[in-house]
Short mmCIF file of C-alpha atoms in Angstrom, two decimals:
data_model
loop_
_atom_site.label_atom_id
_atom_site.label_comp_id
_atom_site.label_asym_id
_atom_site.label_seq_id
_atom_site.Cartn_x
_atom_site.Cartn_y
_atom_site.Cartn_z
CA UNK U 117 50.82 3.61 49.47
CA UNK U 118 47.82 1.44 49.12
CA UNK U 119 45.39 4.01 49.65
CA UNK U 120 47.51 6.51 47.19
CA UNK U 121 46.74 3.49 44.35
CA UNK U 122 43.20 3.55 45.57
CA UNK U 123 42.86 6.88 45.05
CA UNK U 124 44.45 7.40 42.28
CA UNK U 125 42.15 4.42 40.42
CA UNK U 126 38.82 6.00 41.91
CA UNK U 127 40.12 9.34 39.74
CA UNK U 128 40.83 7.58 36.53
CA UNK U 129 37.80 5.66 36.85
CA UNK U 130 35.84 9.32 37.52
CA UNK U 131 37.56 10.91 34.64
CA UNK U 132 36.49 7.70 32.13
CA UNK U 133 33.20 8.41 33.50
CA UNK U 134 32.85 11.76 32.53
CA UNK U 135 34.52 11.14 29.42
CA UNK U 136 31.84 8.43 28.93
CA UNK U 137 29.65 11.02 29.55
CA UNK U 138 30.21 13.60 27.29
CA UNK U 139 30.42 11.68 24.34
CA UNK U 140 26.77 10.57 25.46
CA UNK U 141 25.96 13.90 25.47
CA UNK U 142 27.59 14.71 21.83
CA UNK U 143 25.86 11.43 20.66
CA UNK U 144 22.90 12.08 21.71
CA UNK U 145 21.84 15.66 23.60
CA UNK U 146 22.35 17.27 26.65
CA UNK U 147 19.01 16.27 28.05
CA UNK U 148 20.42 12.54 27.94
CA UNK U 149 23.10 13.37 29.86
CA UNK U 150 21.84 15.58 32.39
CA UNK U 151 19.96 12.64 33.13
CA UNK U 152 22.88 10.04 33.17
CA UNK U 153 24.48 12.13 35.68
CA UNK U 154 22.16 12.73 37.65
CA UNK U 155 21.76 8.52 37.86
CA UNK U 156 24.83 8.77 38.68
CA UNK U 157 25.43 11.60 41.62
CA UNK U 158 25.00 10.27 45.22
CA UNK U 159 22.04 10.49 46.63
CA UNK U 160 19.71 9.98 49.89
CA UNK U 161 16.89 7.78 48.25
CA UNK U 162 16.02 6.50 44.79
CA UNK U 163 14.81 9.29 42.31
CA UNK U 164 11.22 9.07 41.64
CA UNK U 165 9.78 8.74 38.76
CA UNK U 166 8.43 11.95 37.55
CA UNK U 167 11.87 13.56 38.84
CA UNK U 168 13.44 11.28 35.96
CA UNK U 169 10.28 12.17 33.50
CA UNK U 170 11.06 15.80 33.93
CA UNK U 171 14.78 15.52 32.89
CA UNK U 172 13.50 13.55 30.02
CA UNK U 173 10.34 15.00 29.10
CA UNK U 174 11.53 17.22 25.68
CA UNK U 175 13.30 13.93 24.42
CA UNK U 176 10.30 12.15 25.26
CA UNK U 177 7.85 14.26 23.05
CA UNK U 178 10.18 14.33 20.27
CA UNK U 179 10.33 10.72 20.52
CA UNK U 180 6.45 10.10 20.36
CA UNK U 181 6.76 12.49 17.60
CA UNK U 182 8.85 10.38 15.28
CA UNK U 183 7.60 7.21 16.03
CA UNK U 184 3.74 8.77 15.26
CA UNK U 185 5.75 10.61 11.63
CA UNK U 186 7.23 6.58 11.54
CA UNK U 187 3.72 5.24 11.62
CA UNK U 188 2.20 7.32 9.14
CA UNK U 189 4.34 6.60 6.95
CA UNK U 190 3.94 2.74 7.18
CA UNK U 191 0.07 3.80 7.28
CA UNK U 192 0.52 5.65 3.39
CA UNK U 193 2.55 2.68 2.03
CA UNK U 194 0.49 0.08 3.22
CA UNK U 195 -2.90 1.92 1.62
CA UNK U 196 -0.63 2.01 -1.69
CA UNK U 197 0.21 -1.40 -1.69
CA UNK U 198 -3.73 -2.38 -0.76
CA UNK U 199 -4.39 -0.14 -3.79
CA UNK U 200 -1.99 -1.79 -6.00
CA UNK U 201 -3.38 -5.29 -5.12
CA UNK U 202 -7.08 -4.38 -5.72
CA UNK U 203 -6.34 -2.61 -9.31
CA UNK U 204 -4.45 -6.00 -9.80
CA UNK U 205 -7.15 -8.37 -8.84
CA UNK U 206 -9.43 -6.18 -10.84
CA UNK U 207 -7.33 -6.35 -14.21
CA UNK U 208 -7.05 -9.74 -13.74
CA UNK U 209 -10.96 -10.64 -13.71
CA UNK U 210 -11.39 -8.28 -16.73
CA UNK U 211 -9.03 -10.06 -18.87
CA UNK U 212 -10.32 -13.68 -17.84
CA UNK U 213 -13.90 -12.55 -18.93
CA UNK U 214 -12.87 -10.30 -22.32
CA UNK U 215 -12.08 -12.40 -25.31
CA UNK U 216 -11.69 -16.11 -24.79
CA UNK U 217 -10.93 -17.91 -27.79
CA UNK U 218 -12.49 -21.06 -25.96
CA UNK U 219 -15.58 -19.16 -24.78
CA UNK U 220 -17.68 -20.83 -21.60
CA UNK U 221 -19.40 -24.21 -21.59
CA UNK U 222 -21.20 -24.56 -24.87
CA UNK U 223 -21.35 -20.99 -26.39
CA UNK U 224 -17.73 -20.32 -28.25
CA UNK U 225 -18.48 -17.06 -28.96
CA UNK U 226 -19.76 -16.39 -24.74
CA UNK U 227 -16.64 -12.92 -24.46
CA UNK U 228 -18.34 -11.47 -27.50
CA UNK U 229 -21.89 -11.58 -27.00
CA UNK U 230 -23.97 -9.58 -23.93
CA UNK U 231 -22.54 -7.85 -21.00
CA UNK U 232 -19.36 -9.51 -21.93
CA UNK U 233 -19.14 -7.48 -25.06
CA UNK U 234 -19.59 -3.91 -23.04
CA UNK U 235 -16.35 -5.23 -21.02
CA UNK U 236 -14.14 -5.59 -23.94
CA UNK U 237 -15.48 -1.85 -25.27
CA UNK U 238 -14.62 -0.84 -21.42
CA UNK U 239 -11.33 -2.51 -21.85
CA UNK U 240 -10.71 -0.84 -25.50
CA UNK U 241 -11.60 2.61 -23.12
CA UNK U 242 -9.15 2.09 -20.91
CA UNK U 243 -5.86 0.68 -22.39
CA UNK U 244 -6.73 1.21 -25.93
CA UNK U 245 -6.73 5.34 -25.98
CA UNK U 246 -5.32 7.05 -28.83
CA UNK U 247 -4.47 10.86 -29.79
CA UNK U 248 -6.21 12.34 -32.28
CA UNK U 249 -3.09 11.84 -34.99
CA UNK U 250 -3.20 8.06 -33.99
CA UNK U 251 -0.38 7.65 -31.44
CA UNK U 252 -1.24 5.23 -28.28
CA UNK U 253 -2.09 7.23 -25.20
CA UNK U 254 0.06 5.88 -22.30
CA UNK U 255 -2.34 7.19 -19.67
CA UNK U 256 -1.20 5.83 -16.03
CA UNK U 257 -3.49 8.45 -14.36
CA UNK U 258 -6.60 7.37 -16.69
CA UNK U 259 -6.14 3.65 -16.28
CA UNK U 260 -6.41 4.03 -12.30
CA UNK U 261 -9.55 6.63 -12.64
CA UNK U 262 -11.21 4.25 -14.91
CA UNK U 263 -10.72 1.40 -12.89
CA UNK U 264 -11.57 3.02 -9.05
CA UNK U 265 -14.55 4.13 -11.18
CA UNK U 266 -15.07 0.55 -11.77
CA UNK U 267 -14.57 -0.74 -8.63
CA UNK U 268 -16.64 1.44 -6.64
CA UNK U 269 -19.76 1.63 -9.03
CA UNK U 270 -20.55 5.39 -9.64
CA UNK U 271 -23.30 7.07 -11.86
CA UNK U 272 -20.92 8.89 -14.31
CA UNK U 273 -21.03 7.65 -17.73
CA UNK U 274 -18.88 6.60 -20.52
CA UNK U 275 -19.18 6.54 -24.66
CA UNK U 276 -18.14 3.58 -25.73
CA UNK U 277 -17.02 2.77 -29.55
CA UNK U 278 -16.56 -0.49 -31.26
CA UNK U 279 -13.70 -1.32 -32.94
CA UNK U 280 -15.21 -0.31 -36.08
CA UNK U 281 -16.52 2.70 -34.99
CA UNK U 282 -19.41 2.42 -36.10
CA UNK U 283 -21.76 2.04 -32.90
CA UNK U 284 -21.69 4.01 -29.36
CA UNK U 285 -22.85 3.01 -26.44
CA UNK U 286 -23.31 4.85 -23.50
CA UNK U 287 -22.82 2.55 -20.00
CA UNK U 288 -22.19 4.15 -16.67
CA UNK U 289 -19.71 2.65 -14.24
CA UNK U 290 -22.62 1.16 -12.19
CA UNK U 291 -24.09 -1.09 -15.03
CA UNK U 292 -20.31 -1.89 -15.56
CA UNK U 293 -19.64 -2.84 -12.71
CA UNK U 294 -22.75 -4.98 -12.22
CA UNK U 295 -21.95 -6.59 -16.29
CA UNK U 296 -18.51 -7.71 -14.22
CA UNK U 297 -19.67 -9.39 -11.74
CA UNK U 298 -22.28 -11.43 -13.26
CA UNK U 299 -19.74 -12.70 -16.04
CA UNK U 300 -17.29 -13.44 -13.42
CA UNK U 301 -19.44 -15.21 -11.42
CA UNK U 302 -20.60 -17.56 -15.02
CA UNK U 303 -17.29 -17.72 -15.40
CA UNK U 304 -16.06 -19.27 -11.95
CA UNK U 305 -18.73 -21.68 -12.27
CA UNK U 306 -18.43 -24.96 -11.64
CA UNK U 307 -18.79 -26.63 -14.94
CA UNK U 308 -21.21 -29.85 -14.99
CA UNK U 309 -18.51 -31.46 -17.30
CA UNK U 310 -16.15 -32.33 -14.88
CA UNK U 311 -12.27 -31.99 -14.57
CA UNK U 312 -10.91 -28.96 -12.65
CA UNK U 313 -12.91 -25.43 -11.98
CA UNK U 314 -11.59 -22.27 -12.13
CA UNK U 315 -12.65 -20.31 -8.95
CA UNK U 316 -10.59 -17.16 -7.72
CA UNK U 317 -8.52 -17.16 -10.60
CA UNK U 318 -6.93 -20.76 -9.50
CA UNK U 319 -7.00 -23.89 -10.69
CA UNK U 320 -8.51 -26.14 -8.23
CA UNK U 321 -9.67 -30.02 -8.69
CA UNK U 322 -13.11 -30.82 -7.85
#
């Protein structure tokens, strides 16, 4: 009688097994369990390992496949966001340096005068568009061009108006770019007055 219950408990325990089994295999292919079972099947020695790669080797492709897809897509968002934070960083300097009503050191009138007057016409160019029957231009796509244009220093030229329209200037991106730099470097410098400086758009005490 004991070796009836014996029996009979080695079948239910197969039959859970293969139960197991195939809801592996509905889960997650036949190739997965193809390879469970054959883990699981007697056998003389241990399987080797390419024996095991071969019963895997289509899920293994598709796997590198995804996780390469995966990765590319992490690759795409993180240039965005690096993209993002450099257009930021460069707004930022442009509206420390256009129009202070405090000016720098001893010259009120510093944002107005020089280089520092071609970056509030740049600024005018790029957030201050208008249509020709006067509506603002909302132009996402021209604010990044103008800006990468900026950034990176290129040959192409602009017109620039004043406000009262009655000068132009034309300024490529490259004299732009080097008007930028110079006023944000007077303007991060340390001041011989004392107090606190601003350097890297933070207030730090000297």
């Amino acid at each position: 009688r004991e070796h009836v219950v014996d029996g009979r408990q080695r079948l239910l325990g197969r039959e859970q097994i293969e139960h197991k089994v195939f809801q592996l295999g509905a889960a997650y292919g036949v190739e997965l369990k193809n390879f469970v079972l054959y883990l699981l099947s007697p056998k003389q020695a241990l399987p080797a390992v390419d024996d095991v790669l071969a019963l895997l080797n289509g899920r293994l492709v598709a796997e590198a496949d995804h996780a390469r897809h995966a990765v590319d897509i992490l690759e795409h968002e993180l240039s965005l966001e690096l993209d993002n934070g450099r257009l930021f960083r460069l707004i930022a300097k442009l509206n420390f340096i256009i129009e202070r009503p405090t000016g720098v050191g001893a010259d009120a009138r510093w944002s107005e005068t020089g280089d520092r007057y071609l970056l509030k016409l740049f600024h005018d160019y790029v957030f201050h568009q208008t249509y020709q029957d006067g509506r603002p231009a909302i132009d996402f796509g021209h604010v990044v061009d103008t800006l990468n244009k900026l950034d990176v220093g290129v040959d192409e030229q602009i017109v620039l108006m004043s406000r009262d329209e009655k000068s132009l200037l034309v300024v490529s991106y490259r004299d732009l770019k080097r008007c930028f730099h110079e006023a944000y470097t007077e303007l991060i410098k340390p001041s011989s007055t004392g107090g606190a400086s601003l350097s890297g758009g933070l207030w730090q005490p000297r």
